mmCIF file of C-alpha atoms in Angstrom:
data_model
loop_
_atom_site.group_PDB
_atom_site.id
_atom_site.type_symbol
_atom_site.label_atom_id
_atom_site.label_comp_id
_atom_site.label_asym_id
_atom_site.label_seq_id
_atom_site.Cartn_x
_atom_site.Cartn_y
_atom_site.Cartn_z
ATOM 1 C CA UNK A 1380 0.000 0.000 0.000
ATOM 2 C CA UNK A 1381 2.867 2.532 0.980
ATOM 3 C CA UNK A 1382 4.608 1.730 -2.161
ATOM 4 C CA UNK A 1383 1.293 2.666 -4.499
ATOM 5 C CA UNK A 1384 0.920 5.566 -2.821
ATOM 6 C CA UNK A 1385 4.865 6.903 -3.315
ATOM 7 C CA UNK A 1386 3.741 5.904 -7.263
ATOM 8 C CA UNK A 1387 0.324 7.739 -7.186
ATOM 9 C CA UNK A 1388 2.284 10.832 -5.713
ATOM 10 C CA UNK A 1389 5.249 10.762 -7.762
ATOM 11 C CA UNK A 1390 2.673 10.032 -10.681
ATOM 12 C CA UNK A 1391 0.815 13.208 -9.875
ATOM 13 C CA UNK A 1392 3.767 15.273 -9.300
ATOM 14 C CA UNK A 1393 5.027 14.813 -12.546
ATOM 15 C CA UNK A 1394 1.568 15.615 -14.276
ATOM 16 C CA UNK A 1395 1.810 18.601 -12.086
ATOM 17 C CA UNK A 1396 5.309 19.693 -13.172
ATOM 18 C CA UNK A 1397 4.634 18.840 -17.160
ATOM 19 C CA UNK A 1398 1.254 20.828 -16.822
ATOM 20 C CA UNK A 1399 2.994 23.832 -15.250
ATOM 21 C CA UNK A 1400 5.672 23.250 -18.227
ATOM 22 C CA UNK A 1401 2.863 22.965 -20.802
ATOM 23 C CA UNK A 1402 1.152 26.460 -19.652
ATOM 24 C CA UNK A 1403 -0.131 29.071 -21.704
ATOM 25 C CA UNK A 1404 2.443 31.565 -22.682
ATOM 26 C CA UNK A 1405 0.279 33.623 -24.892
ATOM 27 C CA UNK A 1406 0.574 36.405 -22.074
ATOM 28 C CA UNK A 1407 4.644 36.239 -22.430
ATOM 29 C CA UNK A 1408 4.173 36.079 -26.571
ATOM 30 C CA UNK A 1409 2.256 39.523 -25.676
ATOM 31 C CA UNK A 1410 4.834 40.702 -23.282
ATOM 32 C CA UNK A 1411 7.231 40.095 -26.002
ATOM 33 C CA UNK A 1412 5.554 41.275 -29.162
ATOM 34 C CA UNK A 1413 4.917 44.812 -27.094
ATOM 35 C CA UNK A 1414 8.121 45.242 -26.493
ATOM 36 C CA UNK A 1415 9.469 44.381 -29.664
ATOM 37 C CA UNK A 1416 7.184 46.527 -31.543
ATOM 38 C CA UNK A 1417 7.308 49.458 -29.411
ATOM 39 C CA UNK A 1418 10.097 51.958 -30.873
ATOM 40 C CA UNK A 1419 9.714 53.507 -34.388
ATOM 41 C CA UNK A 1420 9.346 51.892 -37.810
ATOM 42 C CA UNK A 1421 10.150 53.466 -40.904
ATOM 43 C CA UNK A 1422 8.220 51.852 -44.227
ATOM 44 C CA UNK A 1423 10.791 49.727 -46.794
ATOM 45 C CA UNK A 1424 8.121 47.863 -49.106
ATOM 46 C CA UNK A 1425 4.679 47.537 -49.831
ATOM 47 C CA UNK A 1426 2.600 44.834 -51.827
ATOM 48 C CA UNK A 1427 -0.204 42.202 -52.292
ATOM 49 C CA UNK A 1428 -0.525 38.663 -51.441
ATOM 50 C CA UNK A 1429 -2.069 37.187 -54.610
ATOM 51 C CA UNK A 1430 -5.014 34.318 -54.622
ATOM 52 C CA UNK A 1431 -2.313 31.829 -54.784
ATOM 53 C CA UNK A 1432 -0.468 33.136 -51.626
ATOM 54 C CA UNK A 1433 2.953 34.313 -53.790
ATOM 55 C CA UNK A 1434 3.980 38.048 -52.346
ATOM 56 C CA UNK A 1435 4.900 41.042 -54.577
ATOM 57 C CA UNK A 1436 6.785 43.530 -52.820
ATOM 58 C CA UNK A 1437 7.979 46.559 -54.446
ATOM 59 C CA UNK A 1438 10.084 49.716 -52.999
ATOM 60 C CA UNK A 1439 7.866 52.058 -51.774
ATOM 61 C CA UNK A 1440 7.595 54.788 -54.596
ATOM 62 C CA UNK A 1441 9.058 58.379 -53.792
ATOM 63 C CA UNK A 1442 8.276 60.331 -57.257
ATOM 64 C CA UNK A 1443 8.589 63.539 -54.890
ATOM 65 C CA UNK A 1444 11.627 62.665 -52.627
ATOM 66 C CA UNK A 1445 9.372 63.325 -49.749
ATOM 67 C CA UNK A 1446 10.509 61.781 -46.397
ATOM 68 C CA UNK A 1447 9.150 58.233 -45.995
ATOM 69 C CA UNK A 1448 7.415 58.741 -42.843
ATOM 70 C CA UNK A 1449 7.284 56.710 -39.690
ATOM 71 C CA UNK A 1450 5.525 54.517 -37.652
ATOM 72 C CA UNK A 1451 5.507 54.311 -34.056
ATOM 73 C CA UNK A 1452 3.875 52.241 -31.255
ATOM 74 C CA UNK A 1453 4.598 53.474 -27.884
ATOM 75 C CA UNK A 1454 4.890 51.614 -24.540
ATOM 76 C CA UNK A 1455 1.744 53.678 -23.040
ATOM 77 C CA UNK A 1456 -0.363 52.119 -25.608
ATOM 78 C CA UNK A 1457 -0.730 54.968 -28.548
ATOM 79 C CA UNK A 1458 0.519 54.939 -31.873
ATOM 80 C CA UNK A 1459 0.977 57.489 -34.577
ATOM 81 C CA UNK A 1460 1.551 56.896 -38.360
ATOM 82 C CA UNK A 1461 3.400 59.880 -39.985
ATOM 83 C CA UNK A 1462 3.550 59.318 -44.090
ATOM 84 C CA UNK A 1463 4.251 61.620 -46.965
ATOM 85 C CA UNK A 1464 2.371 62.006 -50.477
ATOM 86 C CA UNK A 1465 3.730 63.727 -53.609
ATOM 87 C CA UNK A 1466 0.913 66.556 -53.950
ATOM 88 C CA UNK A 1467 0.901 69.501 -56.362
ATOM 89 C CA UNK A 1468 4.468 69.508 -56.411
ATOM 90 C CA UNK A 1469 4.582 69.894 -52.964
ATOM 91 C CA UNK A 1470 5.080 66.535 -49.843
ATOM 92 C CA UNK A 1471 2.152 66.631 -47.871
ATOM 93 C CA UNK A 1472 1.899 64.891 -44.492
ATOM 94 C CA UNK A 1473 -0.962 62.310 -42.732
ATOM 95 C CA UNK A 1474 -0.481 61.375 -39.821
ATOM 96 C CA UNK A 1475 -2.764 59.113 -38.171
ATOM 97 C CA UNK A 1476 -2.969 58.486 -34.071
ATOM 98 C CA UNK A 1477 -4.905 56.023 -32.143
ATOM 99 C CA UNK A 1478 -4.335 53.742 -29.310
ATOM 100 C CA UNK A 1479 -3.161 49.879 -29.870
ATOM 101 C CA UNK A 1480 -2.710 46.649 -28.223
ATOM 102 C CA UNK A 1481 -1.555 43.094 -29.618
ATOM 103 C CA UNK A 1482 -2.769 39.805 -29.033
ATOM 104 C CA UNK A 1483 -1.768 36.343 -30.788
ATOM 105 C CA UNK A 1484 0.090 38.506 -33.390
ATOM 106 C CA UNK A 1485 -3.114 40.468 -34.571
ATOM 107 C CA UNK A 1486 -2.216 44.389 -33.225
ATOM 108 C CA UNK A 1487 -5.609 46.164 -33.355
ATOM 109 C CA UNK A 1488 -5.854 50.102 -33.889
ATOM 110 C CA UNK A 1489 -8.138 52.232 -33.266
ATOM 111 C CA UNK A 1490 -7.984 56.066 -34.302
ATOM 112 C CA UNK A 1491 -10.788 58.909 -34.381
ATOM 113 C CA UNK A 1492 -12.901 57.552 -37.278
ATOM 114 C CA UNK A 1493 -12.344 53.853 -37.267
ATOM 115 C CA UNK A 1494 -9.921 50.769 -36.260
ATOM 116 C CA UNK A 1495 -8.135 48.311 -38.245
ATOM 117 C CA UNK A 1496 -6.092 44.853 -37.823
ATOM 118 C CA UNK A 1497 -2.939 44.115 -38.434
ATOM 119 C CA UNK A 1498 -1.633 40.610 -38.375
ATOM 120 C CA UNK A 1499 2.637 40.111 -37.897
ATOM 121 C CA UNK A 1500 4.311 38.278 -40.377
ATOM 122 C CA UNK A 1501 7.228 38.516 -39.017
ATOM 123 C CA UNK A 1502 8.476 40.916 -35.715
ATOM 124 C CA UNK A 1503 12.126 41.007 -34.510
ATOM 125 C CA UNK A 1504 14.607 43.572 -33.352
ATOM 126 C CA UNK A 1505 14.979 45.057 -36.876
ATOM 127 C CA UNK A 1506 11.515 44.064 -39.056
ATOM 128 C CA UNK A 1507 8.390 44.343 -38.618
ATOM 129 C CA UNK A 1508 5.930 42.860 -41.415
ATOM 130 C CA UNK A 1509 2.527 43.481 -41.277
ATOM 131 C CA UNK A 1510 -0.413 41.894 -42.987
ATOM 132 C CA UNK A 1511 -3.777 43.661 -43.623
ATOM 133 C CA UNK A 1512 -6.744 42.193 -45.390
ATOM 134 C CA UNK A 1513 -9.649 44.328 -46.761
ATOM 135 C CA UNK A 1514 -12.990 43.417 -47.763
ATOM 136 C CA UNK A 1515 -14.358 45.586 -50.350
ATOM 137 C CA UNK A 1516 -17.802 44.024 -51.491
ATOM 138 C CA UNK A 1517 -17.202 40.313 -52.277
ATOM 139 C CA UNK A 1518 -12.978 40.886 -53.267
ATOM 140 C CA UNK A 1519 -10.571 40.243 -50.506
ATOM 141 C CA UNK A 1520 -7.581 42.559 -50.551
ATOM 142 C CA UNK A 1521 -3.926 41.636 -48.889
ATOM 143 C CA UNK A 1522 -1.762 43.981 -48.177
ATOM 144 C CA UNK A 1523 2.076 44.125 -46.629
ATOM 145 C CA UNK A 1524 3.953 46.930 -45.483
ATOM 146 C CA UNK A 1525 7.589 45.824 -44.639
ATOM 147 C CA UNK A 1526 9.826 48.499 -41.719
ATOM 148 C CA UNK A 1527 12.858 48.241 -40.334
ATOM 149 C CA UNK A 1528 13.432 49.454 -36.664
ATOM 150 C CA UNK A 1529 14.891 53.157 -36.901
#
């Protein structure tokens, strides 16, 4: 009797440790996507994920040698999105701000008139590649926006 109880206890200390082992760490993949991705981003590439999943990515286009902007998620939870467009031969700046969080690599926004998701393709100390998807009536568009850390 003594010696199947030492066996039921070490049995259930060992499910014990391997389900401690076998936790969720989606709260330390969150820790450690926010702190990765806070800092500032500055665009490299843009394109489309076609039907068949292949990626185009292009250089993002600077006909007016406009500065190419900047992206930045800060630790206090905001965000601001600072780009440049060519206009009547003149750069013209956006900039967007909002407040964001991340959660199983899907950062949502949200700014004044709206939100949007972002899913991370890939996220280390010097890229960031975001995915966005669009619905616009029954056509699905993909987009990704490639930055390195500045």
């Amino acid at each position: 009797m003594k010696k199947a109880s030492i066996l039921f206890l070490s049995a259930l200390l060992i499910a014990l440790y391997l389900s401690s082992c076998n936790s969720d760490n989606s709260s330390d993949n969150k820790e450690n996507d926010t702190a990765l991705l806070t800092g500032k981003w500055v665009p490299q590439k843009t394109g489309t994920i076609a039907e068949n999943g292949n990626e185009s990515l292009q250089e993002i286009p600077n006909p007016g040698k406009c500065d190419s902007g900047l992206l930045e998620y800060s630790s206090n939870g905001t965000f601001s999105n600072l780009r440049y467009e060519f206009q009547d031969n003149k750069c013209v700046s956006y900039n967007q701000k909002g407040t964001w969080s991340v959660k199983d690599k899907i950062i949502t926004a949200i700014y004044d008139d709206g939100s949007t998701t972002l899913e991370i393709l890939e996220l280390n100390q010097s890229t960031l590649k975001l995915k966005q998807t669009l619905k616009t009536g029954t056509t699905l568009l993909v987009f990704i926006s490639v930055y390195n850390r500045k």
